[in-house]
Amino acid sequence: MSIILLSANGLQGKLGKPAYLENWISTETSVAAGESRFSVDVDWEEEIGTPGAILIKNNHHSEFYLKTVTLEHVPGHGRIHFVCNSWVYPDKKYEKDRVFFTNKTYLPHEMPETLRKYREEELKALRGNGEGELQEWDRVYDYAYYNDLGDPDKDPEYARPVLGGSAKYPYPRRGRTGRPPTKSDPNTESRIPLLLSLNIYVPRDERFGHLKMSDFLAYALKSIVQFIVPELEDLTDGTRNEFDSFEDVLELYYGGVKLPSGPLLDNLIKNIPFEMLKEIFRTDGANLLQYPVPQVIQDSKTAWRTDEEFAREMLAGVDPVIIRLLEEFPPKSKLDPKVYGNQNSAITKEHIEHNLEGLTVEEALSGNRLFILNHHDTLMPYLRRINSTTTKTYASRTVLFLRDDGTLKPLAIELSLPHPNGDIFGAVSKVYTPAEHGVEGSIWQLAKAYVAVNDSGVHQLISHWLNTHAAIEPFVIATNRQLSVVHPIYKLLHPHFRDTMNINAFARQILINGGGILELTVFPAKYAMEMSSVIYKDWNLLDQALTTDLKKRGVAVDDKNSPNGLRLLIKDYPYAVDGLEIWFAIEKWVRDYCLFYYKTDEMVQQDPELQAWWKELREEGHGDKKNEPWWPKMQTREELIDSCTIIIWVASALHAAVNFGQYPYAGYLPNRPTISRRFMPEQGTSEYAELESNPDKVFLKTITAQLQTLLGISLIEILSRHSTDEVYLGQRDTPDWTSDEPPLAAFEEFGKRLSVIEKRIVEMNKDDQLKNRVGPVNVPYTLLYPTSEGGLTGKGIPNSVSI
């Protein structure tokens, strides 16, 4: 390996003499990759002046990861630090030597003249030429449509529409791989075999770090899909793929599924890596498939069934971003009546007024006491198609009342189907109201399960996948293509993009693809991704700001007498309370940082890299949205601060809030079923008679079947885990990420503010007056607690969408 110094202020483009690392011994990388430190003597020449960059050439036959380079004893400077964090492949793989800059931060016009061409050449290399299939040593960031979800060559049944690039199916862009098209459809990109999932192209520096168990996570997912599923199908066939009782379900956590000895186990052991085996067989050699006990049933096996817990999870569960203020009664639909007929709600005053604790409906409305979980308009246009699959479900509306003690009480659930004679005839709806005993009580429990199914699907597809994973990827790509590594905004945002392209590429390979795990385990089945594209039509970057989102849903109002000028209408709304603390901490950090580099609005307008970045984001990354009037013009420092705050919020806190509660709440599937397979039993039918005699069995026959349950909880267990090398909000993996003192001090201040928030969360969770913080299930709300250790913790905000 050779190192050449580049001058930052000496003679024009002066290069130092190469220095060579001679004694590089090649050893096999162990699973826990260690770090090695080497020292090289570099001859410094006076006319070089201050070294501003280094050129690295790898003359070895294999790649290495270069973390940092530090020059000691530079005359007149002492120590100069280069943060590299990059894989360097053998020299023949590159057209030009690899360049790394010192940890100084420069706006484009401030860059030393001698280094400017290297800055520009580096960005050009990262953009690529848009041609050919990309290989692992390529460092190219480029855009593509989601045209690799289908596999028409395998079977026409696996064909899926291209998402992105059309008015019918708009979508954010993904990273380009350049694979050739399929034989049967020139618009669909060919897929790589499941066994090679780990090799799906993302730029090498976007790959999971060695320590991250997600190197193993990819194996874990692959193993579950390929080896456990077929074998478990054989096992579960004997029991008709049904749980007979809740005791059967609890056995998964407290007893384990007994695996027969013989070829099955041998096959599992042969095909699953050692780490994965340790995860699955959590026993001393007993052949059991056993899952950790989800928090929602640790304290009580039945509290999840209470109305209070059902409602509380809308404020503190895994999808706390949907509930909104009910502003008119009965609720109205926004669907076009010319296409869908009358879709307005059938809920009447008579259904709810007796439950309003003495208020009339008008008084409850004007007092901001009525709320709605509304999954009607989202699902109704797709419901006829969804119900043509094995799914049998409804569009739903749930109306709730805010009680004096701050908790929510469900008042009515409306379940709707498309009219059998055609959409134009409107919805066929039935309204259910709370009941505790007898067959009415069983029907009410089923009504809540259909709502949970809707919410699970919307959560996975929209709140989680679309609004965090898919929406952030274009920002990752544009930032790497248009902002130099020495640009202040690159340095601000870069930690919030770690592992995102990699986890999304895996998702396209095994989760969201045609016939993938998501289609198998979530109710919209093969229409899942298509449905998320229809929802993206309404996506608006500015609505992703927490303050805007809360006001848009009517759950917060501007109020200059409240902290931060915002008052929550549900005071004890754990997601919103903790979220606002985090949001304003991020905003303060971003403001301090941006104002240090941009002293005036003109500096924002005259920064060519920043303007190219924003233009490309709008016209390419979210290209189907390029003509939307809401895009910030990026002409002022305020627009820059707002945009960067939103990007960091979505990648860190929003993703944490909708991801890491999955296993704690949905790891026990009866609480968050993902599929319904039967409609509500009608009086006079054999199903209704069975509901009277064995309600639990009917409940379990209605929701997710046994095989999908095992698959679903295996998946969310992996997705809810933190890797041991995770980097959390307020942390950086490199302390010397910039040489500018004021930003380092502001970042330290940000970290301290987050520590104060942690303490406050712990205090609030101990406050008996705040009933929504722990609820009947006794699970404290910690999803927005900033730090965590590795594993399944139900807390911690990683910097990025990294799992």
CSV table of N, CA and C in Angstrom, one decimal, residues 440-501:
chain,number,residue,atom,x,y,z
A,440,GLU,N,-71.8,-11.5,22.7
A,440,GLU,CA,-71.5,-10.1,22.3
A,440,GLU,C,-70.1,-9.7,22.7
A,441,GLY,N,-69.6,-10.2,23.9
A,441,GLY,CA,-68.2,-9.9,24.3
A,441,GLY,C,-67.2,-10.6,23.3
A,442,SER,N,-67.6,-11.8,22.8
A,442,SER,CA,-66.7,-12.5,21.9
A,442,SER,C,-66.6,-11.7,20.5
A,443,ILE,N,-67.8,-11.2,20.1
A,443,ILE,CA,-67.9,-10.5,18.9
A,443,ILE,C,-67.1,-9.2,19.0
A,444,TRP,N,-67.2,-8.5,20.1
A,444,TRP,CA,-66.4,-7.3,20.3
A,444,TRP,C,-64.9,-7.6,20.3
A,445,GLN,N,-64.5,-8.7,20.9
A,445,GLN,CA,-63.0,-9.0,20.8
A,445,GLN,C,-62.6,-9.3,19.3
A,446,LEU,N,-63.5,-9.9,18.6
A,446,LEU,CA,-63.2,-10.1,17.1
A,446,LEU,C,-63.1,-8.8,16.4
A,447,ALA,N,-64.1,-7.9,16.7
A,447,ALA,CA,-64.1,-6.6,16.0
A,447,ALA,C,-62.7,-5.8,16.3
A,448,LYS,N,-62.2,-5.9,17.5
A,448,LYS,CA,-60.9,-5.3,17.8
A,448,LYS,C,-59.8,-6.0,17.1
A,449,ALA,N,-59.9,-7.3,16.9
A,449,ALA,CA,-58.9,-8.0,16.1
A,449,ALA,C,-58.8,-7.6,14.7
A,450,TYR,N,-60.0,-7.3,14.0
A,450,TYR,CA,-60.0,-6.8,12.6
A,450,TYR,C,-59.3,-5.5,12.6
A,451,VAL,N,-59.6,-4.6,13.6
A,451,VAL,CA,-58.9,-3.3,13.6
A,451,VAL,C,-57.4,-3.5,13.7
A,452,ALA,N,-57.0,-4.4,14.6
A,452,ALA,CA,-55.6,-4.7,14.8
A,452,ALA,C,-54.9,-5.2,13.5
A,453,VAL,N,-55.6,-6.0,12.8
A,453,VAL,CA,-55.1,-6.5,11.5
A,453,VAL,C,-54.9,-5.3,10.5
A,454,ASN,N,-55.9,-4.5,10.4
A,454,ASN,CA,-55.7,-3.3,9.6
A,454,ASN,C,-54.5,-2.5,10.0
A,455,ASP,N,-54.4,-2.2,11.3
A,455,ASP,CA,-53.4,-1.4,11.8
A,455,ASP,C,-52.0,-2.0,11.6
A,456,SER,N,-51.9,-3.4,11.8
A,456,SER,CA,-50.6,-4.1,11.5
A,456,SER,C,-50.2,-3.9,10.1
A,457,GLY,N,-51.1,-4.0,9.1
A,457,GLY,CA,-50.7,-3.9,7.7
A,457,GLY,C,-50.3,-2.5,7.4
A,458,VAL,N,-51.1,-1.5,7.9
A,458,VAL,CA,-50.8,-0.1,7.6
A,458,VAL,C,-49.4,0.3,8.3
A,459,HIS,N,-49.2,-0.3,9.5
A,459,HIS,CA,-48.0,0.0,10.2
A,459,HIS,C,-46.8,-0.5,9.4
A,460,GLN,N,-46.8,-1.8,9.0
A,460,GLN,CA,-45.7,-2.3,8.3
A,460,GLN,C,-45.4,-1.6,6.9
A,461,LEU,N,-46.5,-1.4,6.2
A,461,LEU,CA,-46.3,-0.9,4.8
A,461,LEU,C,-46.1,0.6,4.7
A,462,ILE,N,-46.8,1.3,5.6
A,462,ILE,CA,-46.8,2.8,5.5
A,462,ILE,C,-46.0,3.4,6.6
A,463,SER,N,-46.4,3.3,7.8
A,463,SER,CA,-45.7,4.0,8.9
A,463,SER,C,-44.2,3.5,8.9
A,464,HIS,N,-43.9,2.2,8.7
A,464,HIS,CA,-42.6,1.7,8.8
A,464,HIS,C,-41.8,1.7,7.5
A,465,TRP,N,-42.3,0.8,6.5
A,465,TRP,CA,-41.5,0.7,5.3
A,465,TRP,C,-41.5,2.0,4.5
A,466,LEU,N,-42.7,2.5,4.1
A,466,LEU,CA,-42.7,3.6,3.1
A,466,LEU,C,-42.1,4.9,3.8
A,467,ASN,N,-42.6,5.3,5.0
A,467,ASN,CA,-42.3,6.6,5.5
A,467,ASN,C,-40.9,6.7,6.1
A,468,THR,N,-40.3,5.5,6.4
A,468,THR,CA,-38.9,5.6,6.9
A,468,THR,C,-37.9,5.0,5.9
A,469,HIS,N,-38.0,3.7,5.7
A,469,HIS,CA,-37.0,3.0,4.9
A,469,HIS,C,-37.0,3.6,3.5
A,470,ALA,N,-38.1,3.5,2.8
A,470,ALA,CA,-38.2,3.9,1.4
A,470,ALA,C,-37.9,5.4,1.2
A,471,ALA,N,-38.5,6.2,2.1
A,471,ALA,CA,-38.5,7.7,1.9
A,471,ALA,C,-37.0,8.2,2.1
A,472,ILE,N,-36.3,7.5,3.0
A,472,ILE,CA,-34.9,8.0,3.3
A,472,ILE,C,-33.9,7.7,2.2
A,473,GLU,N,-34.1,6.5,1.6
A,473,GLU,CA,-33.0,6.1,0.6
A,473,GLU,C,-32.6,7.1,-0.4
A,474,PRO,N,-33.5,7.9,-1.0
A,474,PRO,CA,-33.1,8.9,-2.0
A,474,PRO,C,-32.1,9.9,-1.4
A,475,PHE,N,-32.4,10.2,-0.1
A,475,PHE,CA,-31.5,11.2,0.6
A,475,PHE,C,-30.1,10.6,0.7
A,476,VAL,N,-30.0,9.3,1.0
A,476,VAL,CA,-28.7,8.7,1.1
A,476,VAL,C,-27.9,8.8,-0.2
A,477,ILE,N,-28.6,8.5,-1.3
A,477,ILE,CA,-28.0,8.5,-2.6
A,477,ILE,C,-27.6,9.9,-3.0
A,478,ALA,N,-28.5,10.9,-2.9
A,478,ALA,CA,-28.2,12.2,-3.3
A,478,ALA,C,-27.1,12.9,-2.5
A,479,THR,N,-27.0,12.6,-1.2
A,479,THR,CA,-26.0,13.2,-0.4
A,479,THR,C,-24.6,12.7,-0.8
A,480,ASN,N,-24.5,11.4,-1.1
A,480,ASN,CA,-23.2,10.8,-1.6
A,480,ASN,C,-22.8,11.3,-3.0
A,481,ARG,N,-23.8,11.6,-3.8
A,481,ARG,CA,-23.5,12.0,-5.2
A,481,ARG,C,-23.2,13.5,-5.3
A,482,GLN,N,-23.8,14.3,-4.5
A,482,GLN,CA,-23.7,15.7,-4.7
A,482,GLN,C,-22.9,16.5,-3.6
A,483,LEU,N,-22.8,16.0,-2.4
A,483,LEU,CA,-22.1,16.7,-1.3
A,483,LEU,C,-20.8,16.0,-1.0
A,484,SER,N,-19.7,16.7,-1.1
A,484,SER,CA,-18.4,16.2,-0.8
A,484,SER,C,-18.3,15.7,0.6
A,485,VAL,N,-17.4,14.8,0.9
A,485,VAL,CA,-17.3,14.3,2.3
A,485,VAL,C,-16.8,15.4,3.2
A,486,VAL,N,-16.2,16.5,2.7
A,486,VAL,CA,-15.8,17.6,3.5
A,486,VAL,C,-16.8,18.7,3.6
A,487,HIS,N,-18.0,18.5,3.0
A,487,HIS,CA,-19.1,19.5,3.1
A,487,HIS,C,-19.8,19.4,4.4
A,488,PRO,N,-20.1,20.6,5.1
A,488,PRO,CA,-20.7,20.5,6.4
A,488,PRO,C,-22.0,19.7,6.5
A,489,ILE,N,-22.8,19.8,5.4
A,489,ILE,CA,-24.1,19.1,5.5
A,489,ILE,C,-23.9,17.6,5.3
A,490,TYR,N,-22.9,17.2,4.5
A,490,TYR,CA,-22.6,15.8,4.4
A,490,TYR,C,-22.2,15.3,5.8
A,491,LYS,N,-21.3,16.0,6.5
A,491,LYS,CA,-20.9,15.5,7.8
A,491,LYS,C,-22.0,15.5,8.8
A,492,LEU,N,-23.0,16.4,8.7
A,492,LEU,CA,-24.1,16.5,9.6
A,492,LEU,C,-25.0,15.2,9.4
A,493,LEU,N,-25.3,14.9,8.1
A,493,LEU,CA,-26.3,13.9,7.8
A,493,LEU,C,-25.7,12.4,7.7
A,494,HIS,N,-24.4,12.3,7.4
A,494,HIS,CA,-23.9,11.0,7.0
A,494,HIS,C,-24.2,9.9,8.1
A,495,PRO,N,-24.0,10.2,9.4
A,495,PRO,CA,-24.3,9.1,10.4
A,495,PRO,C,-25.7,8.6,10.4
A,496,HIS,N,-26.6,9.4,9.8
A,496,HIS,CA,-28.0,9.0,9.8
A,496,HIS,C,-28.4,8.2,8.6
A,497,PHE,N,-27.4,7.8,7.8
A,497,PHE,CA,-27.7,7.0,6.6
A,497,PHE,C,-27.0,5.6,6.7
A,498,ARG,N,-26.4,5.3,7.9
A,498,ARG,CA,-25.6,4.1,8.0
A,498,ARG,C,-26.5,2.8,7.8
A,499,ASP,N,-26.1,1.9,7.0
A,499,ASP,CA,-26.7,0.6,6.8
A,499,ASP,C,-28.1,0.7,6.1
A,500,THR,N,-28.6,1.9,5.7
A,500,THR,CA,-30.0,2.0,5.2
A,500,THR,C,-30.1,1.3,3.8
A,501,MET,N,-29.1,1.6,2.9
A,501,MET,CA,-29.2,1.1,1.6
A,501,MET,C,-29.1,-0.5,1.7
